[in-house]
Amino acid sequence: MKRFFKFFFGIIVVILILFQFYPRQNNNLAPMINANDISLHHSVPAPVDEILTTSCYDCHSNNTSYPWYASIQPVSMWLSDHVKEGKSELNFSEFGSYSLRRQYRKLEEINEMVKKDEMPLPSYTFIHTDAKLNPEQKQVIAGWATALRDSFKANYPLDSLQRKK
């Protein structure tokens, strides 16, 4: 029986070592701003930008700051999938390319998710404790999202911002 466990453990170790050669698919490592970045299309005050950078951009932009353990498989694959999923929901680096309706809706979702403590995810803030939002930061983000949505309402016809029911 002891021999079986040694053999089984050896197989697991070999698999984990071989797994390290699996190619990694990372987001950009160096901060870049492209033409569709939210900050180039809408007013993002410095306090809001700081909060977004610290708490949101790792999963919701084309610029991710990867921790040291992101180079270890299978963690690397899990993080890559997590970032890919986050960017498919909301990508601040591509926000300007969204339709007005989608931008308007995403601002509403930002407001809701932050107020309900659904973002940032607990699995992210468990390790990245600086990303956890305090009540003042939540209020700053919610106020900014609401103000930006209000500016949309003031500048665009409502039917271009909402789906017809």
GROMACS .gro file of N, CA, C and O in nm, residues 25-28 56-67 70 75-91 121 124 128:
model
  148
   25GLN      N    1  -0.127   3.236  -2.130
   25GLN     CA    2  -0.188   3.343  -2.207
   25GLN      C    3  -0.220   3.457  -2.113
   25GLN      O    4  -0.324   3.458  -2.049
   26ASN      N    5  -0.130   3.552  -2.105
   26ASN     CA    6  -0.146   3.663  -2.013
   26ASN      C    7  -0.197   3.787  -2.085
   26ASN      O    8  -0.176   3.805  -2.205
   27ASN      N    9  -0.259   3.873  -2.008
   27ASN     CA   10  -0.296   4.005  -2.052
   27ASN      C   11  -0.168   4.087  -2.067
   27ASN      O   12  -0.060   4.040  -2.033
   28ASN      N   13  -0.178   4.210  -2.115
   28ASN     CA   14  -0.061   4.297  -2.123
   28ASN      C   15   0.000   4.314  -1.985
   28ASN      O   16  -0.070   4.335  -1.887
   56CYS      N   17  -1.023   4.711  -0.988
   56CYS     CA   18  -1.099   4.660  -1.103
   56CYS      C   19  -1.013   4.620  -1.224
   56CYS      O   20  -1.047   4.524  -1.294
   57TYR      N   21  -0.908   4.694  -1.251
   57TYR     CA   22  -0.837   4.679  -1.377
   57TYR      C   23  -0.768   4.544  -1.396
   57TYR      O   24  -0.747   4.503  -1.510
   58ASP      N   25  -0.732   4.474  -1.289
   58ASP     CA   26  -0.666   4.346  -1.309
   58ASP      C   27  -0.754   4.247  -1.386
   58ASP      O   28  -0.704   4.167  -1.463
   59CYS      N   29  -0.884   4.255  -1.365
   59CYS     CA   30  -0.976   4.164  -1.434
   59CYS      C   31  -1.060   4.232  -1.542
   59CYS      O   32  -1.116   4.164  -1.628
   60HIS      N   33  -1.069   4.364  -1.536
   60HIS     CA   34  -1.159   4.435  -1.628
   60HIS      C   35  -1.088   4.538  -1.714
   60HIS      O   36  -1.142   4.645  -1.741
   61SER      N   37  -0.966   4.506  -1.758
   61SER     CA   38  -0.895   4.591  -1.853
   61SER      C   39  -0.794   4.505  -1.928
   61SER      O   40  -0.776   4.387  -1.896
   62ASN      N   41  -0.728   4.565  -2.024
   62ASN     CA   42  -0.624   4.493  -2.098
   62ASN      C   43  -0.491   4.495  -2.024
   62ASN      O   44  -0.392   4.445  -2.074
   63ASN      N   45  -0.487   4.556  -1.907
   63ASN     CA   46  -0.365   4.568  -1.829
   63ASN      C   47  -0.383   4.499  -1.694
   63ASN      O   48  -0.460   4.544  -1.611
   64THR      N   49  -0.312   4.390  -1.675
   64THR     CA   50  -0.322   4.313  -1.553
   64THR      C   51  -0.187   4.308  -1.484
   64THR      O   52  -0.086   4.282  -1.548
   65SER      N   53  -0.188   4.332  -1.355
   65SER     CA   54  -0.067   4.313  -1.274
   65SER      C   55  -0.074   4.172  -1.216
   65SER      O   56  -0.155   4.146  -1.128
   66TYR      N   57   0.010   4.085  -1.268
   66TYR     CA   58   0.006   3.947  -1.225
   66TYR      C   59   0.094   3.925  -1.102
   66TYR      O   60   0.207   3.972  -1.097
   67PRO      N   61   0.043   3.852  -1.003
   67PRO     CA   62   0.125   3.817  -0.886
   67PRO      C   63   0.227   3.709  -0.923
   67PRO      O   64   0.215   3.645  -1.029
   70ALA      N   65   0.121   3.363  -1.051
   70ALA     CA   66   0.050   3.352  -1.180
   70ALA      C   67   0.133   3.279  -1.284
   70ALA      O   68   0.082   3.242  -1.390
   75VAL      N   69  -0.252   2.740  -1.173
   75VAL     CA   70  -0.300   2.871  -1.129
   75VAL      C   71  -0.304   2.969  -1.246
   75VAL      O   72  -0.398   3.047  -1.261
   76SER      N   73  -0.203   2.962  -1.331
   76SER     CA   74  -0.196   3.051  -1.447
   76SER      C   75  -0.318   3.036  -1.537
   76SER      O   76  -0.377   3.135  -1.582
   77MET      N   77  -0.359   2.913  -1.562
   77MET     CA   78  -0.476   2.889  -1.647
   77MET      C   79  -0.602   2.943  -1.580
   77MET      O   80  -0.686   3.004  -1.645
   78TRP      N   81  -0.614   2.920  -1.450
   78TRP     CA   82  -0.731   2.967  -1.377
   78TRP      C   83  -0.738   3.119  -1.382
   78TRP      O   84  -0.844   3.176  -1.409
   79LEU      N   85  -0.625   3.187  -1.358
   79LEU     CA   86  -0.624   3.333  -1.362
   79LEU      C   87  -0.654   3.385  -1.502
   79LEU      O   88  -0.728   3.482  -1.519
   80SER      N   89  -0.598   3.321  -1.603
   80SER     CA   90  -0.624   3.363  -1.741
   80SER      C   91  -0.772   3.353  -1.776
   80SER      O   92  -0.829   3.443  -1.838
   81ASP      N   93  -0.834   3.243  -1.735
   81ASP     CA   94  -0.978   3.226  -1.759
   81ASP      C   95  -1.058   3.331  -1.683
   81ASP      O   96  -1.156   3.385  -1.734
   82HIS      N   97  -1.016   3.358  -1.560
   82HIS     CA   98  -1.085   3.456  -1.476
   82HIS      C   99  -1.078   3.595  -1.540
   82HIS      O  100  -1.179   3.665  -1.549
   83VAL      N  101  -0.960   3.633  -1.587
   83VAL     CA  102  -0.943   3.764  -1.651
   83VAL      C  103  -1.021   3.769  -1.782
   83VAL      O  104  -1.088   3.869  -1.811
   84LYS      N  105  -1.016   3.662  -1.859
   84LYS     CA  106  -1.090   3.657  -1.986
   84LYS      C  107  -1.240   3.675  -1.962
   84LYS      O  108  -1.306   3.751  -2.032
   85GLU      N  109  -1.292   3.607  -1.861
   85GLU     CA  110  -1.434   3.620  -1.828
   85GLU      C  111  -1.467   3.761  -1.780
   85GLU      O  112  -1.568   3.820  -1.819
   86GLY      N  113  -1.382   3.817  -1.695
   86GLY     CA  114  -1.403   3.953  -1.645
   86GLY      C  115  -1.406   4.055  -1.758
   86GLY      O  116  -1.491   4.144  -1.762
   87LYS      N  117  -1.312   4.041  -1.852
   87LYS     CA  118  -1.306   4.133  -1.966
   87LYS      C  119  -1.425   4.116  -2.059
   87LYS      O  120  -1.469   4.212  -2.122
   88SER      N  121  -1.480   3.994  -2.066
   88SER     CA  122  -1.597   3.976  -2.153
   88SER      C  123  -1.719   4.045  -2.094
   88SER      O  124  -1.808   4.088  -2.167
   89GLU      N  125  -1.724   4.058  -1.963
   89GLU     CA  126  -1.835   4.129  -1.898
   89GLU      C  127  -1.818   4.280  -1.905
   89GLU      O  128  -1.913   4.353  -1.932
   90LEU      N  129  -1.696   4.326  -1.877
   90LEU     CA  130  -1.667   4.470  -1.876
   90LEU      C  131  -1.518   4.489  -1.895
   90LEU      O  132  -1.438   4.433  -1.820
   91ASN      N  133  -1.483   4.567  -1.997
   91ASN     CA  134  -1.342   4.595  -2.023
   91ASN      C  135  -1.325   4.746  -2.033
   91ASN      O  136  -1.365   4.808  -2.131
  121LEU      N  137  -1.468   4.072  -0.649
  121LEU     CA  138  -1.501   3.940  -0.597
  121LEU      C  139  -1.427   3.909  -0.468
  121LEU      O  140  -1.310   3.944  -0.453
  124TYR      N  141  -1.093   3.756  -0.502
  124TYR     CA  142  -0.986   3.849  -0.540
  124TYR      C  143  -0.940   3.928  -0.419
  124TYR      O  144  -0.820   3.942  -0.395
  128HIS      N  145  -0.582   4.010  -0.251
  128HIS     CA  146  -0.552   4.151  -0.279
  128HIS      C  147  -0.635   4.237  -0.183
  128HIS      O  148  -0.736   4.297  -0.224
   0.00000   0.00000   0.00000
